Amino acid sequence: MTLECRNVVWRADGRPIVDGVSLSIPKRGVIGLVGPNGSGKSSLLRVLAGLRPAHGGAVLLDGQLLSRMRRRQVARSLAFVAQHADTGTELSAHEVVMLGRTPHRSAWAAWSKTDDDAISSALRQVKMEHKAAQAWSTLSGGERQRVQIARALAQKPELLLLDEPTNHLDIRHQIDLLHLLRNLECGTIVALHDLDHAAAFCDRIAVITDGRLIAEGTPETVITPDMIARVFGVEATVHPPSGQRRPRVSFCL
């Protein structure tokens, strides 16, 4: 299954926030979406997820127009994790993850072992099984983010979209999450701030600034001193790959 956008435009107050972006997310591998704050990364992800209608161009899921598909049909294939997710305060972590099974269940279907296994696996993957019974309202910001990711994983999506999922996580859990994304058997597009993380864990990098996609390719070809200066306005040295290591970035302070 593939997700594709063709010349997509999305506007706010008449101003283009996403401006003519074309991008394809394959059925396997991780695409890192990078760019400065306000560049349009979050808006693009929401359009790709079908949460905002495109004002121009088209988004296609396996060749079908996303805008003509039912939400339940989309949710069986595609999961989205927002940057600042929230949910009912009276729910436990386990109950939040249970919501991820909704697209796969009919109104009168009995709860199944398949559902239980999907929830247990998702909580285990984000290392939150020990917090399953804890109330959502008592979780830290990082724990809530991991539970929301588990909720998305419980959907068993073929495509996963994440908007800066490492923001609330400590370094250890950032690395754990990025390793997890690399090993998932689905296509993933993830907005990231850290260029080193993007270089180390993503198969391809897409760079967006002022709503436009200005570069897309492997980390070695995209993450260059020229791109960093042009897009982020800072000087940097990019250390070339060595052995199994990906490119690394050092900023000139």
CSV table of C-alpha atoms in Angstrom, one decimal:
chain,number,residue,atom,x,y,z
A,1,MET,CA,0.0,0.0,0.0
A,2,THR,CA,1.3,3.5,-0.9
A,3,LEU,CA,0.2,7.0,0.0
A,4,GLU,CA,0.9,9.7,-2.5
A,5,CYS,CA,0.2,13.4,-2.7
A,6,ARG,CA,0.3,15.2,-6.1
A,7,ASN,CA,0.8,19.0,-6.2
A,8,VAL,CA,-1.1,19.4,-2.9
A,9,VAL,CA,-2.1,22.8,-1.7
A,10,TRP,CA,-3.6,23.7,1.7
A,11,ARG,CA,-4.3,27.3,2.8
A,12,ALA,CA,-5.1,29.1,6.0
A,13,ASP,CA,-6.7,32.5,5.8
A,14,GLY,CA,-6.0,32.5,2.1
A,15,ARG,CA,-2.3,31.9,2.6
A,16,PRO,CA,-0.7,28.7,1.2
A,17,ILE,CA,0.7,26.7,4.1
A,18,VAL,CA,1.4,23.7,1.9
A,19,ASP,CA,2.2,24.8,-1.6
A,20,GLY,CA,2.3,22.3,-4.5
A,21,VAL,CA,3.9,19.4,-2.6
A,22,SER,CA,4.3,16.0,-4.4
A,23,LEU,CA,5.5,13.1,-2.3
A,24,SER,CA,5.1,9.3,-2.2
A,25,ILE,CA,5.3,7.2,1.0
A,26,PRO,CA,6.1,3.6,0.0
A,27,LYS,CA,4.8,0.5,1.8
A,28,ARG,CA,8.0,-0.1,3.6
A,29,GLY,CA,10.7,2.2,5.1
A,30,VAL,CA,10.9,5.5,6.9
A,31,ILE,CA,10.7,9.0,5.4
A,32,GLY,CA,11.9,11.8,7.6
A,33,LEU,CA,10.1,15.1,7.1
A,34,VAL,CA,12.4,18.0,8.2
A,35,GLY,CA,12.2,21.8,8.0
A,36,PRO,CA,12.1,24.8,10.3
A,37,ASN,CA,9.2,25.7,12.6
A,38,GLY,CA,6.2,27.0,10.6
A,39,SER,CA,7.4,25.3,7.3
A,40,GLY,CA,4.2,23.3,6.9
A,41,LYS,CA,5.3,19.9,8.1
A,42,SER,CA,2.3,19.4,10.5
A,43,SER,CA,-0.2,20.7,8.0
A,44,LEU,CA,1.2,18.4,5.3
A,45,LEU,CA,0.9,15.4,7.6
A,46,ARG,CA,-2.7,16.2,8.4
A,47,VAL,CA,-3.6,16.6,4.8
A,48,LEU,CA,-1.9,13.2,4.1
A,49,ALA,CA,-3.9,11.7,6.9
A,50,GLY,CA,-7.2,13.0,5.5
A,51,LEU,CA,-7.7,15.2,8.6
A,52,ARG,CA,-7.7,18.4,6.5
A,53,PRO,CA,-9.1,18.6,2.9
A,54,ALA,CA,-6.6,19.7,0.3
A,55,HIS,CA,-7.5,22.9,-1.4
A,56,GLY,CA,-5.6,21.8,-4.5
A,57,GLY,CA,-4.0,18.7,-5.9
A,58,ALA,CA,-4.8,15.2,-4.7
A,59,VAL,CA,-4.0,12.7,-2.0
A,60,LEU,CA,-4.2,9.0,-3.1
A,61,LEU,CA,-4.2,5.9,-0.9
A,62,ASP,CA,-3.4,2.9,-3.1
A,63,GLY,CA,-4.5,4.8,-6.1
A,64,GLN,CA,-7.8,5.9,-4.6
A,65,LEU,CA,-8.7,9.5,-3.8
A,66,LEU,CA,-8.5,9.8,0.0
A,67,SER,CA,-11.3,12.4,0.0
A,68,ARG,CA,-13.7,9.8,-1.4
A,69,MET,CA,-12.9,7.1,1.1
A,70,ARG,CA,-14.8,6.5,4.3
A,71,ARG,CA,-12.9,7.4,7.5
A,72,ARG,CA,-13.2,3.8,8.8
A,73,GLN,CA,-11.7,2.5,5.6
A,74,VAL,CA,-8.8,4.9,5.8
A,75,ALA,CA,-8.2,4.1,9.5
A,76,ARG,CA,-7.8,0.4,8.7
A,77,SER,CA,-4.8,1.3,6.6
A,78,LEU,CA,-3.4,4.5,8.0
A,79,ALA,CA,-2.7,5.7,11.5
A,80,PHE,CA,-1.7,9.3,12.6
A,81,VAL,CA,0.0,10.4,15.8
A,82,ALA,CA,-0.4,14.1,16.5
A,83,GLN,CA,2.3,16.2,18.2
A,84,HIS,CA,0.1,17.2,21.0
A,85,ALA,CA,-2.4,14.3,21.5
A,86,ASP,CA,-5.0,14.3,24.2
A,87,THR,CA,-7.8,12.0,25.2
A,88,GLY,CA,-10.5,11.4,27.9
A,89,THR,CA,-9.0,12.0,31.3
A,90,GLU,CA,-11.0,9.2,32.9
A,91,LEU,CA,-9.4,6.5,30.7
A,92,SER,CA,-6.5,4.2,31.7
A,93,ALA,CA,-3.5,3.8,29.4
A,94,HIS,CA,-4.8,0.4,28.3
A,95,GLU,CA,-8.2,1.9,27.5
A,96,VAL,CA,-6.6,4.6,25.3
A,97,VAL,CA,-4.8,1.9,23.3
A,98,MET,CA,-8.0,0.0,23.0
A,99,LEU,CA,-9.4,2.8,20.9
A,100,GLY,CA,-6.9,1.9,18.2
A,101,ARG,CA,-8.9,-1.2,17.5
A,102,THR,CA,-12.1,0.7,16.7
A,103,PRO,CA,-11.6,0.7,12.9
A,104,HIS,CA,-11.4,-3.1,12.8
A,105,ARG,CA,-14.6,-3.7,14.9
A,106,SER,CA,-18.2,-3.6,13.9
A,107,ALA,CA,-20.8,-2.1,16.3
A,108,TRP,CA,-21.9,-5.4,17.7
A,109,ALA,CA,-18.7,-7.4,17.5
A,110,ALA,CA,-17.5,-9.3,20.6
A,111,TRP,CA,-14.0,-8.4,21.9
A,112,SER,CA,-11.5,-11.0,20.5
A,113,LYS,CA,-8.1,-12.4,21.3
A,114,THR,CA,-6.8,-10.6,18.2
A,115,ASP,CA,-7.8,-7.3,19.8
A,116,ASP,CA,-6.1,-8.3,23.1
A,117,ASP,CA,-3.0,-9.4,21.3
A,118,ALA,CA,-2.8,-6.2,19.3
A,119,ILE,CA,-3.1,-4.0,22.4
A,120,SER,CA,-0.5,-6.1,24.4
A,121,SER,CA,1.9,-6.0,21.5
A,122,ALA,CA,1.5,-2.2,21.1
A,123,LEU,CA,2.1,-1.5,24.8
A,124,ARG,CA,5.1,-3.8,24.8
A,125,GLN,CA,6.6,-2.1,21.8
A,126,VAL,CA,6.6,1.3,23.4
A,127,LYS,CA,7.6,-0.2,26.8
A,128,MET,CA,4.4,0.9,28.6
A,129,GLU,CA,2.9,-2.4,29.6
A,130,HIS,CA,3.8,-1.7,33.3
A,131,LYS,CA,1.7,1.5,33.1
A,132,ALA,CA,-1.3,-0.1,31.4
A,133,ALA,CA,-3.7,0.3,34.4
A,134,GLN,CA,-2.6,3.8,35.2
A,135,ALA,CA,-5.0,6.7,34.6
A,136,TRP,CA,-4.2,8.9,31.5
A,137,SER,CA,-4.3,12.0,33.7
A,138,THR,CA,-1.5,10.8,35.9
A,139,LEU,CA,0.9,10.1,33.0
A,140,SER,CA,3.8,12.4,32.1
A,141,GLY,CA,3.9,14.1,28.8
A,142,GLY,CA,6.4,11.5,27.4
A,143,GLU,CA,4.3,8.6,28.7
A,144,ARG,CA,1.2,10.0,27.1
A,145,GLN,CA,3.1,10.3,23.8
A,146,ARG,CA,4.2,6.7,24.0
A,147,VAL,CA,0.6,5.6,24.8
A,148,GLN,CA,-0.7,7.5,21.8
A,149,ILE,CA,1.9,5.8,19.6
A,150,ALA,CA,0.8,2.4,21.1
A,151,ARG,CA,-2.8,3.3,20.1
A,152,ALA,CA,-1.7,3.9,16.5
A,153,LEU,CA,0.3,0.6,16.5
A,154,ALA,CA,-2.8,-1.2,17.8
A,155,GLN,CA,-4.6,-0.2,14.6
A,156,LYS,CA,-2.1,-2.5,12.8
A,157,PRO,CA,-1.7,0.2,10.1
A,158,GLU,CA,0.0,-0.3,6.8
A,159,LEU,CA,1.1,3.3,6.8
A,160,LEU,CA,2.0,5.3,9.9
A,161,LEU,CA,2.3,9.1,10.1
A,162,LEU,CA,3.9,10.8,13.1
A,163,ASP,CA,4.2,14.5,13.8
A,164,GLU,CA,7.4,15.1,15.9
A,165,PRO,CA,6.8,12.1,18.1
A,166,THR,CA,10.1,12.5,20.0
A,167,ASN,CA,9.3,16.0,21.3
A,168,HIS,CA,8.2,14.9,24.8
A,169,LEU,CA,10.6,12.0,25.2
A,170,ASP,CA,13.9,11.8,27.0
A,171,ILE,CA,16.9,10.7,25.0
A,172,ARG,CA,16.7,7.0,25.7
A,173,HIS,CA,13.0,6.8,24.7
A,174,GLN,CA,13.7,9.0,21.6
A,175,ILE,CA,16.3,6.4,20.4
A,176,ASP,CA,14.0,3.5,21.4
A,177,LEU,CA,11.2,4.9,19.4
A,178,LEU,CA,13.3,5.6,16.3
A,179,HIS,CA,14.7,2.1,16.4
A,180,LEU,CA,11.1,0.8,16.6
A,181,LEU,CA,10.0,2.9,13.6
A,182,ARG,CA,12.9,1.4,11.6
A,183,ASN,CA,11.8,-2.1,12.4
A,184,LEU,CA,8.1,-1.7,11.7
A,185,GLU,CA,6.7,-3.7,8.7
A,186,CYS,CA,4.9,-0.6,7.3
A,187,GLY,CA,5.6,2.6,5.6
A,188,THR,CA,6.3,5.5,7.9
A,189,ILE,CA,6.6,9.3,7.5
A,190,VAL,CA,7.8,11.1,10.5
A,191,ALA,CA,8.4,14.8,11.1
A,192,LEU,CA,11.6,15.4,13.0
A,193,HIS,CA,13.6,18.4,14.3
A,194,ASP,CA,16.9,16.6,15.0
A,195,LEU,CA,18.8,16.2,11.7
A,196,ASP,CA,21.2,13.6,13.2
A,197,HIS,CA,18.1,11.5,14.1
A,198,ALA,CA,16.8,11.9,10.6
A,199,ALA,CA,20.1,11.0,9.1
A,200,ALA,CA,20.6,8.0,11.4
A,201,PHE,CA,17.1,6.4,11.3
A,202,CYS,CA,15.4,7.4,8.0
A,203,ASP,CA,15.8,5.8,4.6
A,204,ARG,CA,14.9,9.0,2.9
A,205,ILE,CA,14.6,12.7,3.8
A,206,ALA,CA,12.1,15.2,2.5
A,207,VAL,CA,12.9,18.8,3.2
A,208,ILE,CA,10.0,21.4,3.4
A,209,THR,CA,10.3,25.1,3.8
A,210,ASP,CA,7.7,27.9,3.3
A,211,GLY,CA,5.3,25.1,2.4
A,212,ARG,CA,7.3,23.8,-0.5
A,213,LEU,CA,9.2,20.6,-0.9
A,214,ILE,CA,12.7,21.6,-1.9
A,215,ALA,CA,14.6,18.3,-1.6
A,216,GLU,CA,13.9,14.6,-1.3
A,217,GLY,CA,16.3,11.7,-1.3
A,218,THR,CA,18.7,9.6,0.8
A,219,PRO,CA,20.3,11.2,3.9
A,220,GLU,CA,23.7,11.3,2.1
A,221,THR,CA,22.4,13.4,-0.8
A,222,VAL,CA,19.9,15.6,1.1
A,223,ILE,CA,21.7,16.5,4.4
A,224,THR,CA,24.4,18.9,3.2
A,225,PRO,CA,26.0,22.1,4.6
A,226,ASP,CA,24.4,24.0,1.8
A,227,MET,CA,20.9,22.7,2.5
A,228,ILE,CA,21.3,23.4,6.3
A,229,ALA,CA,22.4,26.9,5.7
A,230,ARG,CA,19.7,27.6,3.1
A,231,VAL,CA,16.8,26.1,5.1
A,232,PHE,CA,17.8,26.6,8.7
A,233,GLY,CA,20.1,29.6,8.4
A,234,VAL,CA,23.0,28.1,10.3
A,235,GLU,CA,26.4,26.8,9.4
A,236,ALA,CA,27.2,23.2,9.8
A,237,THR,CA,29.7,20.5,9.0
A,238,VAL,CA,28.3,17.2,7.7
A,239,HIS,CA,30.6,14.2,8.5
A,240,PRO,CA,30.3,11.7,5.7
A,241,PRO,CA,29.2,8.1,6.3
A,242,SER,CA,31.8,5.7,7.7
A,243,GLY,CA,31.3,2.0,7.8
A,244,GLN,CA,27.7,1.4,9.0
A,245,ARG,CA,27.3,5.0,10.4
A,246,ARG,CA,25.1,7.4,8.6
A,247,PRO,CA,26.1,11.1,8.0
A,248,ARG,CA,26.5,13.2,11.2
A,249,VAL,CA,25.9,16.9,11.6
A,250,SER,CA,28.0,19.3,13.7
A,251,PHE,CA,26.8,22.9,14.0
A,252,CYS,CA,29.2,25.8,14.0
A,253,LEU,CA,28.3,27.8,17.1
